[in-house]
Coordinates of C-alpha atoms and ligand atoms in Angstrom, one line a residue:
M362 CA -0.1 -0.4 -0.3
S363 CA 2.6 2.7 -1.4
V364 CA 1.6 6.0 -1.9
D365 CA 0.9 6.0 -6.0
R366 CA 4.0 7.6 -7.6
A367 CA 2.8 9.0 -11.1
D368 CA 0.0 10.1 -9.2
V369 CA 1.7 12.5 -7.0
R370 CA 3.8 13.0 -9.7
A371 CA 0.9 14.0 -11.7
A372 CA -0.9 16.4 -9.4
L373 CA 2.3 18.0 -8.9
L374 CA 3.3 18.8 -12.8
A375 CA -0.6 20.0 -13.0
T376 CA -0.3 22.4 -10.0
V377 CA 3.3 23.5 -9.7
P378 CA 4.0 25.7 -12.9
E379 CA 8.1 25.5 -12.2
A380 CA 7.9 21.4 -12.6
D381 CA 5.8 21.4 -15.4
A382 CA 8.2 23.5 -16.8
D383 CA 10.9 20.9 -16.4
P384 CA 9.8 18.1 -15.4
S385 CA 13.6 16.9 -14.5
S386 CA 13.8 19.0 -11.5
V387 CA 11.2 16.9 -10.2
R388 CA 12.2 15.1 -6.9
L389 CA 10.4 12.5 -4.6
V390 CA 11.0 11.7 -1.2
R391 CA 9.2 9.4 1.3
S392 CA 8.9 8.2 4.6
P393 CA 6.9 4.9 5.6
G394 CA 4.9 5.3 9.3
R395 CA 5.7 2.8 11.9
I396 CA 4.1 0.0 14.0
N397 CA 5.8 -1.1 17.5
L398 CA 5.6 -4.8 18.0
I399 CA 6.5 -4.5 21.7
G400 CA 8.1 -2.1 24.1
E401 CA 5.8 0.7 24.9
H402 CA 6.7 3.8 27.0
T403 CA 9.7 2.6 27.2
D404 CA 12.0 4.5 24.6
Y405 CA 12.4 7.6 27.2
N406 CA 12.9 6.0 30.0
E407 CA 15.8 4.6 28.1
G408 CA 14.6 1.4 27.6
F409 CA 14.3 -1.2 24.5
V410 CA 11.5 -0.8 21.9
L411 CA 11.1 -3.5 19.0
P412 CA 9.4 -1.2 15.7
M413 CA 9.4 -1.6 12.6
A414 CA 9.1 0.8 9.8
I415 CA 5.6 -0.6 7.2
D416 CA 4.4 -0.1 4.0
R417 CA 2.3 2.9 4.3
E418 CA 4.2 6.2 4.0
I419 CA 4.2 9.9 3.0
V420 CA 5.6 11.1 -0.3
I421 CA 6.5 14.5 -1.3
A422 CA 7.3 15.4 -4.9
F423 CA 8.8 18.2 -5.1
V424 CA 10.8 21.5 -6.9
P425 CA 13.6 22.9 -5.1
T426 CA 13.4 25.9 -5.7
D427 CA 15.9 29.7 -5.0
D428 CA 13.7 31.6 -3.4
R429 CA 12.7 31.7 0.6
L430 CA 9.1 30.2 0.4
V431 CA 8.0 26.6 0.9
E432 CA 4.9 25.7 -0.6
I433 CA 3.3 22.4 -0.6
T434 CA -0.4 21.0 -1.7
R435 CA -2.0 18.2 -0.3
L436 CA -3.8 15.6 -3.1
D437 CA -6.0 14.5 -0.9
T438 CA -7.4 17.5 -0.1
G439 CA -6.1 20.6 -1.6
A440 CA -5.2 22.5 2.0
V441 CA -1.7 24.3 1.1
A442 CA 1.1 25.0 3.9
R443 CA 3.2 27.9 3.3
V444 CA 6.5 28.5 5.6
E445 CA 8.6 31.2 4.8
L446 CA 11.8 30.0 5.5
D447 CA 13.7 33.5 7.3
G448 CA 10.2 34.3 8.7
D449 CA 9.1 33.9 12.5
H450 CA 6.6 30.8 13.2
E451 CA 3.7 31.1 15.2
R452 CA 2.0 27.4 16.0
S453 CA -1.1 27.1 13.8
G454 CA -1.9 23.8 14.9
T455 CA -1.8 22.0 11.2
W456 CA 0.6 20.1 9.5
G457 CA 2.4 23.0 8.6
D458 CA 3.9 23.2 12.1
Y459 CA 5.6 20.6 11.3
L460 CA 7.1 21.9 8.2
A461 CA 7.5 25.4 9.9
G462 CA 9.3 23.1 13.2
M463 CA 11.8 21.0 11.0
A464 CA 12.7 24.2 8.9
T465 CA 14.0 25.8 12.0
V466 CA 15.5 23.2 13.5
L467 CA 17.6 21.9 11.2
V468 CA 18.8 26.0 10.4
E469 CA 19.6 25.4 14.0
R470 CA 22.0 21.8 13.4
G471 CA 23.5 24.4 10.7
V472 CA 22.0 22.3 7.8
P473 CA 21.3 25.0 4.9
V474 CA 17.2 24.4 3.9
R475 CA 15.7 25.3 0.2
G476 CA 12.6 26.6 -0.3
L477 CA 10.2 24.3 -2.7
R478 CA 7.1 23.9 -4.2
G479 CA 5.7 21.2 -3.6
V480 CA 2.2 17.9 -3.3
I481 CA 2.2 15.6 -0.2
A482 CA 0.5 12.4 -0.4
S483 CA -0.1 9.5 2.0
S484 CA -1.4 6.4 2.3
L485 CA -0.7 6.4 6.3
P486 CA -3.9 7.0 8.2
I487 CA -3.6 9.7 10.6
A488 CA -3.8 10.0 13.9
V489 CA -4.6 6.1 14.8
G490 CA -0.8 5.2 16.8
L491 CA 1.1 4.8 13.8
S492 CA 3.6 7.3 13.3
S493 CA 2.1 10.2 11.0
S494 CA 4.1 12.6 12.9
A495 CA 7.3 11.3 12.5
A496 CA 6.6 10.6 9.3
I497 CA 6.3 14.0 8.1
E498 CA 9.1 14.8 10.0
I499 CA 11.3 12.9 8.3
A500 CA 10.1 13.5 5.0
A501 CA 9.9 17.1 5.4
A502 CA 13.2 17.1 6.5
W503 CA 14.5 15.1 3.5
A504 CA 12.9 17.7 1.1
L505 CA 13.8 20.7 2.7
V506 CA 17.4 19.3 1.8
G507 CA 16.8 19.1 -1.5
G508 CA 15.6 15.5 -1.7
E509 CA 19.2 14.4 -3.1
S510 CA 21.2 13.6 -0.3
P511 CA 20.4 12.8 3.6
P512 CA 19.4 15.9 5.6
L513 CA 21.6 14.7 8.8
P514 CA 23.1 11.4 9.5
A515 CA 20.5 8.7 11.2
L516 CA 20.8 9.5 14.5
E517 CA 20.7 12.9 14.6
L518 CA 17.9 13.2 12.0
A519 CA 15.5 11.5 14.5
R520 CA 16.5 13.4 17.2
A521 CA 16.1 16.6 14.6
G522 CA 12.4 15.2 14.6
Q523 CA 11.9 14.6 18.0
Q524 CA 13.2 18.2 19.1
V525 CA 10.1 19.2 16.7
E526 CA 8.0 17.5 18.9
H527 CA 9.0 19.1 21.5
E528 CA 9.2 22.5 20.6
F529 CA 6.6 23.2 18.2
I530 CA 3.9 20.5 18.5
G531 CA 4.3 20.0 22.4
V532 CA 4.8 15.9 23.6
N533 CA 7.8 15.4 25.1
S534 CA 7.8 11.9 22.8
G535 CA 10.8 9.5 23.0
L536 CA 13.0 8.7 19.6
M537 CA 11.4 5.3 19.1
D538 CA 9.2 6.4 16.3
Q539 CA 11.6 8.6 14.5
L540 CA 14.6 6.0 14.7
A541 CA 12.2 3.7 13.3
V542 CA 10.8 5.7 10.1
T543 CA 14.7 6.7 9.3
L544 CA 16.7 3.4 10.1
G545 CA 14.0 0.6 9.3
R546 CA 14.7 -2.2 7.1
R547 CA 12.6 -4.4 4.8
D548 CA 11.3 -7.7 6.1
T549 CA 13.1 -7.1 9.5
A550 CA 11.5 -5.1 12.9
L551 CA 14.6 -2.7 15.0
L552 CA 15.6 -4.1 18.0
I553 CA 17.0 -0.4 19.6
D554 CA 18.4 -0.2 23.1
C555 CA 17.8 4.3 23.8
R556 CA 20.0 4.4 25.8
S557 CA 22.8 3.4 23.8
L558 CA 20.9 3.8 20.3
E559 CA 22.3 0.9 19.5
H560 CA 20.3 -1.4 17.2
R561 CA 20.3 -4.5 15.1
P562 CA 17.5 -5.9 12.8
V563 CA 15.7 -8.9 14.2
P564 CA 13.7 -11.3 11.2
L565 CA 9.7 -11.4 11.4
P566 CA 8.5 -15.3 10.7
L567 CA 6.4 -13.6 7.8
D568 CA 6.0 -16.3 5.1
R569 CA 3.1 -18.0 7.2
H570 CA 2.3 -14.9 9.8
A571 CA 1.5 -11.1 8.8
I572 CA 1.7 -7.9 11.0
V573 CA -1.7 -6.6 11.3
A574 CA -2.9 -3.3 12.4
V575 CA -6.3 -2.1 13.4
D576 CA -7.2 0.9 13.7
S577 CA -10.3 1.0 17.0
G578 CA -11.6 3.9 14.8
S579 CA -11.4 6.1 18.2
P580 CA -8.7 8.8 18.1
R581 CA -5.4 9.0 19.5
R582 CA -5.2 12.2 21.5
L583 CA -1.3 12.4 22.2
G584 CA -0.7 16.0 22.7
S585 CA -3.3 15.6 25.5
S586 CA -1.5 16.0 28.8
A587 CA -1.5 12.4 29.8
Y588 CA 1.6 11.6 28.0
N589 CA 3.5 14.1 29.2
Q590 CA 2.0 13.3 32.7
R591 CA 3.3 9.4 32.3
R592 CA 6.5 10.8 31.3
A593 CA 6.9 12.9 34.2
E594 CA 5.2 10.3 36.7
C595 CA 8.6 8.2 35.5
E596 CA 11.5 10.4 36.2
A597 CA 9.8 11.4 39.5
V598 CA 10.3 7.9 40.5
V599 CA 13.9 8.3 39.1
S600 CA 14.3 11.0 41.3
A601 CA 13.0 8.8 44.4
V602 CA 15.1 5.9 43.6
A603 CA 18.8 7.9 42.7
E604 CA 18.5 9.7 46.3
R605 CA 18.8 6.3 47.8
F606 CA 21.1 4.3 45.8
E607 CA 23.7 6.1 43.2
G608 CA 24.3 6.1 39.9
V609 CA 20.4 6.0 39.0
H610 CA 19.2 8.8 35.5
S611 CA 16.8 6.6 34.4
L612 CA 14.4 3.5 35.3
R613 CA 16.7 1.6 32.7
D614 CA 18.8 1.7 36.2
V615 CA 16.2 0.8 38.3
N616 CA 15.5 -2.7 39.3
A617 CA 12.5 -4.3 41.5
D618 CA 14.8 -4.0 44.7
M619 CA 15.3 -0.7 44.4
L620 CA 11.3 0.2 43.9
D621 CA 10.9 -1.6 46.4
A622 CA 13.0 0.2 48.6
V623 CA 11.2 3.0 47.9
R624 CA 7.9 1.7 47.0
D625 CA 6.6 3.8 50.8
T626 CA 7.8 7.1 49.9
I627 CA 6.0 7.7 46.5
E628 CA 2.1 7.4 45.5
A629 CA 1.4 3.9 43.8
T630 CA 0.6 5.3 40.3
A631 CA 4.0 6.2 40.7
V632 CA 5.2 2.7 41.4
A633 CA 2.7 1.3 39.2
R634 CA 4.4 3.0 36.0
A635 CA 7.7 2.0 36.7
E636 CA 7.1 -1.6 37.5
H637 CA 5.3 -1.3 33.6
V638 CA 8.8 0.0 32.4
I639 CA 11.0 -2.5 34.1
G640 CA 8.6 -5.3 33.2
E641 CA 8.6 -4.3 29.6
N642 CA 12.0 -3.9 29.3
E643 CA 12.6 -7.6 30.0
R644 CA 9.3 -8.8 27.6
V645 CA 11.3 -6.8 24.8
L646 CA 14.4 -9.1 25.3
G647 CA 12.7 -12.1 25.4
C648 CA 10.2 -11.7 22.6
V649 CA 13.4 -11.3 20.7
D650 CA 14.8 -14.4 21.9
A651 CA 11.6 -16.1 21.5
L652 CA 11.1 -14.7 17.6
G653 CA 14.8 -16.2 17.4
R654 CA 14.0 -20.0 18.7
G655 CA 10.8 -19.3 16.4
D656 CA 8.8 -20.0 19.7
L657 CA 5.6 -17.7 18.7
P658 CA 3.5 -19.0 21.5
A659 CA 5.9 -17.7 24.0
V660 CA 5.9 -14.3 21.8
G661 CA 1.9 -13.9 22.4
G662 CA 2.2 -14.4 25.5
L663 CA 4.2 -11.7 25.9
L664 CA 2.1 -9.5 23.8
A665 CA -0.3 -10.0 25.6
A666 CA 1.5 -9.7 29.2
S667 CA 2.4 -6.3 27.7
H668 CA -0.8 -4.9 27.1
A669 CA -2.3 -6.1 30.3
S670 CA 0.3 -4.3 31.6
L671 CA 0.0 -0.9 30.0
R672 CA -3.9 -1.2 30.5
D673 CA -3.4 -2.2 34.4
R674 CA 0.0 -0.4 35.2
F675 CA 0.5 1.9 32.9
E676 CA -3.2 2.8 32.2
V677 CA -2.9 4.2 28.4
S678 CA -5.5 1.8 27.0
S679 CA -9.0 1.9 26.6
P680 CA -12.0 0.2 26.6
A681 CA -11.8 -0.2 22.7
L682 CA -8.5 -0.6 22.8
D683 CA -8.9 -3.3 25.3
A684 CA -12.2 -5.4 23.4
L685 CA -9.7 -4.8 20.1
V686 CA -7.5 -7.4 21.8
E687 CA -9.7 -9.5 23.0
I688 CA -11.5 -10.3 19.9
A689 CA -8.0 -10.7 18.5
G690 CA -7.2 -12.7 21.4
G691 CA -10.5 -15.3 20.9
V692 CA -9.3 -16.4 17.0
A693 CA -7.7 -18.9 16.1
G694 CA -4.8 -18.1 14.2
V695 CA -3.7 -15.0 16.1
V696 CA 0.0 -16.0 17.9
G697 CA -0.5 -12.3 19.9
A698 CA -2.5 -8.8 19.8
R699 CA -1.8 -5.6 22.5
M700 CA -2.4 -1.6 21.8
T701 CA 0.3 -0.3 20.4
G702 CA 1.9 3.0 20.4
A703 CA 1.6 5.6 22.5
G704 CA -2.4 4.6 23.5
F705 CA -5.2 6.5 24.6
G706 CA -7.2 5.3 21.8
G707 CA -5.7 4.7 18.4
S708 CA -4.6 0.9 17.2
I709 CA -3.5 -2.2 17.9
V710 CA -1.0 -4.6 16.6
A711 CA -1.3 -8.6 16.0
I712 CA 0.4 -10.9 14.9
V713 CA -1.7 -13.2 12.8
E714 CA -1.3 -16.8 10.4
R715 CA -1.6 -15.2 6.7
D716 CA -4.9 -18.1 6.6
A717 CA -6.4 -16.5 9.6
I718 CA -6.5 -12.6 8.4
G719 CA -9.9 -13.1 7.2
A720 CA -11.1 -15.0 10.2
L721 CA -10.0 -11.6 12.2
R722 CA -11.9 -9.2 9.9
D723 CA -15.0 -11.3 10.6
A724 CA -14.5 -11.5 14.0
I725 CA -13.8 -7.5 14.6
A726 CA -16.9 -6.6 12.0
K727 CA -18.9 -9.1 13.7
E728 CA -17.9 -7.8 17.4
Y729 CA -16.2 -5.3 17.3
P730 CA -19.0 -2.4 16.3
A731 CA -21.7 -4.2 18.6
R732 CA -19.5 -3.6 22.2
T733 CA -17.9 -0.2 21.4
G734 CA -20.1 1.6 19.1
L735 CA -17.0 2.1 16.9
Q736 CA -15.8 0.9 13.7
A737 CA -12.4 -0.7 13.1
T738 CA -10.3 -0.8 10.2
V739 CA -8.2 -4.1 9.8
H740 CA -4.1 -3.0 8.0
V741 CA -2.2 -6.0 7.3
V742 CA 1.5 -4.4 7.3
E743 CA 4.6 -4.7 5.5
P744 CA 8.1 -3.7 7.3
V745 CA 10.4 -1.9 4.6
D746 CA 13.2 0.2 4.8
G747 CA 13.3 3.1 6.6
A748 CA 13.1 7.3 5.0
G749 CA 14.7 8.3 1.9
V750 CA 14.7 9.9 -2.1
V751 CA 11.8 7.5 -4.0
D752 CA 13.4 6.4 -7.8
D753 CA 10.6 6.2 -9.2
G754 CA 12.2 5.8 -13.0
A755 CA 10.7 8.7 -14.6
Ligands
LIG878 C1 4.3 7.6 20.8 C2 6.3 8.4 21.2 C3 7.7 7.1 21.2 C4 7.0 6.1 22.5 C5 5.7 6.1 22.4 C6 5.1 4.7 23.4 O1 4.7 7.3 19.7 O2 6.5 9.0 20.1 O3 8.3 8.5 21.5 O4 7.0 7.1 23.8 O5 4.5 7.1 22.2 O6 5.9 3.9 23.4

């Protein structure tokens, strides 16, 4: 389900006279979205995550210009975002904030940016927990430097995207999404150690199984303060433990015994948040081991435990996500399912025998609207390479 390159190129030629006059100057860049298999709310605690870049993407077709204006038209709605590269950027609450934010952040990092006229197209659903934000940030970065070479080395590029979230969008996110959409590799997930930023591809059993995202139809409200509040709760635990133990800088340094030692001095909810993170890091490593051994029942058990912990200890699930996980869990051939991404709505991820995808769709269609009053959408996703230039052969 990639964006049709010919469509977006044709739209650019029809909208932008400079492109029509010189089609050889047209460039295409893309960024995938991501789905996280396991390791939720661990990234900003310097823990482990296991995401993959997915074959749903954002594509920008454009011509670089020598002026200081960035003007991009949405292929689907015709809405236009305009950014004056040398002007001040007022936050507008629209997708233009990502462009303006990335332009500012690149310049701050000493990267020259250029004007452009472009068209943006997407096959990535927005605000459903599949990282459309990271995708637009990283695609914008590639476009803003002219679309020929990388805007920055990969890790720094990911950090630039994260900086946009922090300073222009108001979400104190971790680095997982930007790393996943930048470093993703075809056919594999990525195990990332969010402390050292070491990462390695983890093969998935994709011959007989598929990775399935199910959008709950209840939009994720990440900007809402709940995400930032969770992060602050985790930091409060770190401060309490650091008063008693040396060398504690993040929840990655905290074990169950240390948590026990401060249990009576901090809020019970904060303890529960930390228990989630400590357990989730172990589950990520356990999942990578189980995948390596081909032990899919163990993988399924870890996904289920992750969901339960996010629901009961970290409290970022929702009745809709819980219903989807329960429905998926009742379908023969579903290896495991859990909420994915920040939570508070959004999507679940499931590992499903390819032959059982139809049964999963049927079960969701039959049970989910009746239980929740919502409509869910099933997306079978494949792991793809991270962001970059598109060679569409034109
Ligand atoms: C969002 C954030 C990530 C990560 C997840 C939860 O996707 O952008 O940094 O914290 O939530 O795992």
